[in-house]
Tab-separated table of C-alpha atoms in Angstrom:
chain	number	residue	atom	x	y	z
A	1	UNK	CA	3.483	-18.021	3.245
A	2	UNK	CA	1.862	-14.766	4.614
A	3	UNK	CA	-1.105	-13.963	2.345
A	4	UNK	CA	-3.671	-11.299	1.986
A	5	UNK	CA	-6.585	-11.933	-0.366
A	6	UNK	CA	-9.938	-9.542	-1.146
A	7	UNK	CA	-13.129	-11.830	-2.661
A	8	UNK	CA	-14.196	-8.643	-4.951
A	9	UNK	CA	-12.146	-6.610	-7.501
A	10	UNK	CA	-15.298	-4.745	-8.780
A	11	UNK	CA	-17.842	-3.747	-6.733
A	12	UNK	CA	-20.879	-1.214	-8.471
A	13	UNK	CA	-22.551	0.592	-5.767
A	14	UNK	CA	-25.933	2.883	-5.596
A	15	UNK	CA	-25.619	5.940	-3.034
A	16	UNK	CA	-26.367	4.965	0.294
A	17	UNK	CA	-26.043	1.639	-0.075
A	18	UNK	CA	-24.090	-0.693	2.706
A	19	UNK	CA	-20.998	-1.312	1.817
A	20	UNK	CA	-19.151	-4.771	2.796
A	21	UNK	CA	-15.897	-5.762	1.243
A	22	UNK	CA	-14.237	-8.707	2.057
A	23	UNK	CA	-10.925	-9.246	3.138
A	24	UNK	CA	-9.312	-13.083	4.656
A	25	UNK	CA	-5.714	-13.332	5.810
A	26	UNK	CA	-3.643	-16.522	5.999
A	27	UNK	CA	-0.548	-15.522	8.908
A	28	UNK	CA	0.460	-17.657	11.797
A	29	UNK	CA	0.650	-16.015	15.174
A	30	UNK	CA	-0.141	-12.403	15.619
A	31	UNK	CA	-1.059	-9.817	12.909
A	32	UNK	CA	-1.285	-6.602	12.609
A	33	UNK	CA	-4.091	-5.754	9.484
A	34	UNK	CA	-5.145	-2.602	7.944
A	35	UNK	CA	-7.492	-1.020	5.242
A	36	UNK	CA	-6.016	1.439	2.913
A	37	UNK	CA	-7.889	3.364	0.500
A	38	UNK	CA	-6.134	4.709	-2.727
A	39	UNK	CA	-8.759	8.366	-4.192
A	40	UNK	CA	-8.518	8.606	-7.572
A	41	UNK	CA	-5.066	9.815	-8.875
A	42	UNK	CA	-4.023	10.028	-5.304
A	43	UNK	CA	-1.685	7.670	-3.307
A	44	UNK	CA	-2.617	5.380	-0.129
A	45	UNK	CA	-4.208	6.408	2.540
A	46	UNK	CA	-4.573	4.228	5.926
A	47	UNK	CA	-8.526	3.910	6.930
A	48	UNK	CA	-8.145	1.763	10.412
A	49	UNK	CA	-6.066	-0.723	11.747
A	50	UNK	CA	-6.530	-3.410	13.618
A	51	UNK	CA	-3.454	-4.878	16.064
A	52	UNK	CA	-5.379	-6.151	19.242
A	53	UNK	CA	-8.232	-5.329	21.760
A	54	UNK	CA	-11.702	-5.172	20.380
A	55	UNK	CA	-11.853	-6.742	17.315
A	56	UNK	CA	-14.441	-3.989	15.982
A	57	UNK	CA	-12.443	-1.146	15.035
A	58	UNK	CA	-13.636	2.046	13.347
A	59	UNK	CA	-11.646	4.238	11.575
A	60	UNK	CA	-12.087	7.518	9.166
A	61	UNK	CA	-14.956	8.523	7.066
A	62	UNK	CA	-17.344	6.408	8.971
A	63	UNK	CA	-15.752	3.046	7.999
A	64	UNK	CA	-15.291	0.085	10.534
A	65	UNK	CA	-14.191	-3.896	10.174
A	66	UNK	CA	-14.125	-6.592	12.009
A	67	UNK	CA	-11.289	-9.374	13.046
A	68	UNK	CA	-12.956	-11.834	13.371
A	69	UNK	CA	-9.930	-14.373	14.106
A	70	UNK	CA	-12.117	-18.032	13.732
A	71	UNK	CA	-13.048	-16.899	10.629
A	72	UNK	CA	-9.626	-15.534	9.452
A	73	UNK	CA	-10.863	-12.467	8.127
A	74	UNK	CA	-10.791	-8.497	8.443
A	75	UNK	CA	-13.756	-7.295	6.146
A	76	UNK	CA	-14.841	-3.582	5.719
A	77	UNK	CA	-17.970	-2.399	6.119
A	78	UNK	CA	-19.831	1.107	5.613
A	79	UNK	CA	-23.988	1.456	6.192
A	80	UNK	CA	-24.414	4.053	4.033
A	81	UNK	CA	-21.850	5.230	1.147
A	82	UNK	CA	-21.484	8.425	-0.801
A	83	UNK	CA	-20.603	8.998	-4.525
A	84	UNK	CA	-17.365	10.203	-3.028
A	85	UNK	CA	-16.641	6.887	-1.977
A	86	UNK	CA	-15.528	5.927	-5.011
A	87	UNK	CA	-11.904	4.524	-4.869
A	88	UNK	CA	-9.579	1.306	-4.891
A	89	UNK	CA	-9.471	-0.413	-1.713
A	90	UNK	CA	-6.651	-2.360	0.140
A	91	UNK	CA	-6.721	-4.777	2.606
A	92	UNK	CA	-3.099	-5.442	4.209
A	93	UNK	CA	-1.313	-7.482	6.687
A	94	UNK	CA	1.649	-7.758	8.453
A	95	UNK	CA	3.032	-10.256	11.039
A	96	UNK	CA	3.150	-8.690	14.875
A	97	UNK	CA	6.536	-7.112	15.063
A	98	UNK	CA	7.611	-7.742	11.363
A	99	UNK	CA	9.700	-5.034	9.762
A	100	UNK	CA	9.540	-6.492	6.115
A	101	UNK	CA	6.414	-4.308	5.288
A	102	UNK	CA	2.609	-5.386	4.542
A	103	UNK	CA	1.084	-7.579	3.027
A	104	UNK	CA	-1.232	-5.954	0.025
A	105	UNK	CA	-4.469	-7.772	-1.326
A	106	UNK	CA	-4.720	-6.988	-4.917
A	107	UNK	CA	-7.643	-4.355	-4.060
A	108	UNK	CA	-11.087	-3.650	-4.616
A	109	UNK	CA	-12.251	-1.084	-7.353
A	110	UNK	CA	-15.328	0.622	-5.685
A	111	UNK	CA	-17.570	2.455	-7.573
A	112	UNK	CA	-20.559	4.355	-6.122
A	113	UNK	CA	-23.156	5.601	-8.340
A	114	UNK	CA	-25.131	8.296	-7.861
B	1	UNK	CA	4.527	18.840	6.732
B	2	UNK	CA	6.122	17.224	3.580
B	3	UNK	CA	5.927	13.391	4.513
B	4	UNK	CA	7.210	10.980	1.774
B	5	UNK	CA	7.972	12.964	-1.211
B	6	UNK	CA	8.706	10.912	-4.248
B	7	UNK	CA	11.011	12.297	-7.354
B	8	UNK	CA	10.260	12.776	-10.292
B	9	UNK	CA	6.280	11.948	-10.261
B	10	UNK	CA	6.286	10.701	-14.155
B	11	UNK	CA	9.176	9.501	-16.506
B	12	UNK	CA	9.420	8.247	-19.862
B	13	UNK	CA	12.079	5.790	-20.631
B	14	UNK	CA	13.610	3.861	-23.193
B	15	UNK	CA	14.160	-0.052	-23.009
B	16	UNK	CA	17.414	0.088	-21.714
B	17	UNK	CA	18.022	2.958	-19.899
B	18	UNK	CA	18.856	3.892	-16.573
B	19	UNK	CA	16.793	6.013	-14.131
B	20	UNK	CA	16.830	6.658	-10.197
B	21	UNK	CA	13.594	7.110	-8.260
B	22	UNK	CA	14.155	9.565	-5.151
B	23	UNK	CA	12.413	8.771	-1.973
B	24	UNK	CA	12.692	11.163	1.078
B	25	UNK	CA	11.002	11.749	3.958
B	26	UNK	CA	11.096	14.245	7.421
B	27	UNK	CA	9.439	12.035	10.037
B	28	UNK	CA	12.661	10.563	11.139
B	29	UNK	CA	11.287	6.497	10.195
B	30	UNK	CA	13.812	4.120	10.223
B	31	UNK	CA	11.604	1.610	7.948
B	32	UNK	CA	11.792	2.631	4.006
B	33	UNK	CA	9.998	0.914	1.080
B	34	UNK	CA	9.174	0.469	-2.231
B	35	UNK	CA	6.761	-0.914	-4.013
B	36	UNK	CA	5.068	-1.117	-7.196
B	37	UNK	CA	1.577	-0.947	-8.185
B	38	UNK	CA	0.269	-2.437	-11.265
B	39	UNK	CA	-3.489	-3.202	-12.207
B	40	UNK	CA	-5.344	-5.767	-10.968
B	41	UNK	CA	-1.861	-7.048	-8.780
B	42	UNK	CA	-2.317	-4.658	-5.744
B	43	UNK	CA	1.201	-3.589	-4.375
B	44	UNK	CA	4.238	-5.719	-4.261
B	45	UNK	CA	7.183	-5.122	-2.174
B	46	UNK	CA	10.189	-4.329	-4.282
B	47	UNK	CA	13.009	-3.806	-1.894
B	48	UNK	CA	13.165	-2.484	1.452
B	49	UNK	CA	15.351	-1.188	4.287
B	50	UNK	CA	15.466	-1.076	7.952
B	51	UNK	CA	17.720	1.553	8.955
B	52	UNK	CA	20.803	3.583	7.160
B	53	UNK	CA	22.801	1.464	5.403
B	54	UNK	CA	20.838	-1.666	5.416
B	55	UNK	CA	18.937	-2.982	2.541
B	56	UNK	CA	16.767	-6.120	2.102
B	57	UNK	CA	14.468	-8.013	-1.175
B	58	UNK	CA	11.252	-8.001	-1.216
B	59	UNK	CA	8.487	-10.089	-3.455
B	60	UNK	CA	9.416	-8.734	-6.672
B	61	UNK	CA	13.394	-7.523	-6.406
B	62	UNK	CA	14.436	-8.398	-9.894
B	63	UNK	CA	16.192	-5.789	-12.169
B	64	UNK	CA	16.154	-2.949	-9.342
B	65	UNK	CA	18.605	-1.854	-7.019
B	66	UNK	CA	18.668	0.236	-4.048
B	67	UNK	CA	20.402	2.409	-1.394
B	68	UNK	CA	19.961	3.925	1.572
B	69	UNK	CA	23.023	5.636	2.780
B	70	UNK	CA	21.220	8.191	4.461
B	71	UNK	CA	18.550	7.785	7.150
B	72	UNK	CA	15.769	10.001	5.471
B	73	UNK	CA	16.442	8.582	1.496
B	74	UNK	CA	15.781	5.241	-0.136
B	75	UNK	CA	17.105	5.486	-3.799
B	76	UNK	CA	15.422	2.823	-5.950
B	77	UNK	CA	17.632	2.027	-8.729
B	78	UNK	CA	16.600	0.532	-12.909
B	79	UNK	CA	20.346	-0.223	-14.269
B	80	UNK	CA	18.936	-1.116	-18.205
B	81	UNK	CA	14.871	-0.506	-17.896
B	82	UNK	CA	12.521	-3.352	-19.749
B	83	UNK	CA	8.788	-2.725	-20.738
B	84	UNK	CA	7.731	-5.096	-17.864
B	85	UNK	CA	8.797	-2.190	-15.174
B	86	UNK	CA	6.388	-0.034	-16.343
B	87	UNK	CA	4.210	0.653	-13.040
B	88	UNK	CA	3.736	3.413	-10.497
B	89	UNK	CA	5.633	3.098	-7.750
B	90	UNK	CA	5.098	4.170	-4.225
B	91	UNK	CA	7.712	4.770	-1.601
B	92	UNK	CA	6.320	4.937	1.770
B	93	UNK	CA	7.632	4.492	5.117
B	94	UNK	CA	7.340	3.077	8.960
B	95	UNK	CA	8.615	4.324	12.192
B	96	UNK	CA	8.907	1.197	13.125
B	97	UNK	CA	6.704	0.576	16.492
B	98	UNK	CA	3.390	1.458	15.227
B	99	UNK	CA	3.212	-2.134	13.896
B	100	UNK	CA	3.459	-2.062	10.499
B	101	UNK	CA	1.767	1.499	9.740
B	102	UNK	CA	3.191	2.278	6.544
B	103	UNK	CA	3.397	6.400	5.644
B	104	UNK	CA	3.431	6.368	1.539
B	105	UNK	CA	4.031	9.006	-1.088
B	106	UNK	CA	2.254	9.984	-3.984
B	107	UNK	CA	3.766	7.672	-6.854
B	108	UNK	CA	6.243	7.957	-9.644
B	109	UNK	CA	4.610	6.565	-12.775
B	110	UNK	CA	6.846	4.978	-14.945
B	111	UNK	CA	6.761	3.878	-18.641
B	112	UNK	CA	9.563	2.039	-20.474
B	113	UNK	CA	9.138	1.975	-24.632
């Protein structure tokens, strides 16, 4: 079965701390992933995708991630993050072509600290 | 531009009643879904639809219903509401060939006594 799975519900950050949040994915063939970040009180908001090319990709806000496809795994990564960083994050996968939706990990509660 | 606009945005029901969520949106998609968010579970696909008139399950279809009869709405349905649907729930929606891109709207949060 397709599966998307994040290693940290709670992370506690200080400002400008690096940011690395980590996100594997168990699909056969091609995939299609994505980070989606959820503000407080807000609804979801897509931060990059990934569906081929170079597996770096960088998206909004100064986020990027990786596919690293060996390794099975998409993970998020920020050098330097801001108090307004705080949010849930959402890792999310869907098979190439697939039209029954993504994929959700059950999401990352980021806190930043000022 | 309006998006995914989600009706009503809160509800308060009783065990037993019925309610329809409203999900509509202007960017001509042909992909529609719903899911449901509840803590510490991330999203889980309720139901979903592919076009007008088409309808499919999801993860989590039990005790919902919905419809889709016209190409920009996706009705999601609760025929005799329990406790366990309390959630917020988030419509959002695909065109279809950007791979999975998913456009969502800003949540209904409902709570069944």
């Amino acid at each position: 079965a397709q599966s998307v799975s994040q290693h940290n519900h709670h992370v506690i950050l200080s400002e400008a701390a690096s940011l690395e949040l980590g996100c594997n994915y168990s699909y056969g063939g091609t995939v299609n992933l994505f980070w989606y970040v959820q503000y407080p009180g807000q609804h979801l908001q897509l931060l990059l995708k990934y569906f081929s090319g170079d597996p770096l990709v960088k998206g909004i806000k100064g986020f990027e991630a990786e596919f690293i496809k060996s390794k099975f795994s998409f993970n998020l990564r920020k050098p330097s993050v801001q108090w307004s960083d705080t949010a849930e994050y959402f890792c999310a996968g869907i098979s190439g072509g697939g039209a029954d939706g993504l994929t959700f990990g059950k999401g990352t509660h980021l806190i930043i600290q000022p | 531009n309006a998006g995914v606009t989600q009706t009503p945005k809160f509800r308060v029901l009783k065990t037993g009643q019925s309610m329809t969520l409203l999900c509509a949106q202007d960017m001509n998609h042909e992909y529609m879904y719903w899911y449901r968010q509840d803590p510490g579970m991330g999203l889980r696909l309720i139901h979903y639809s592919v076009g007008e008139g088409t309808t499919a399950k999801g993860e989590v279809p039990d005790g919902y219903n919905v419809s889709r009869l016209k190409k920009q709405n996706f009705l999601l349905g609760l025929e005799s509401a329990a406790p366990s649907q309390t959630s917020v729930y988030f419509c959002a929606s695909s065109s279809g060939t950007g791979a999975g891109e998913l456009f969502f709207g800003e949540g209904s949060r409902l709570t069944v006594l």
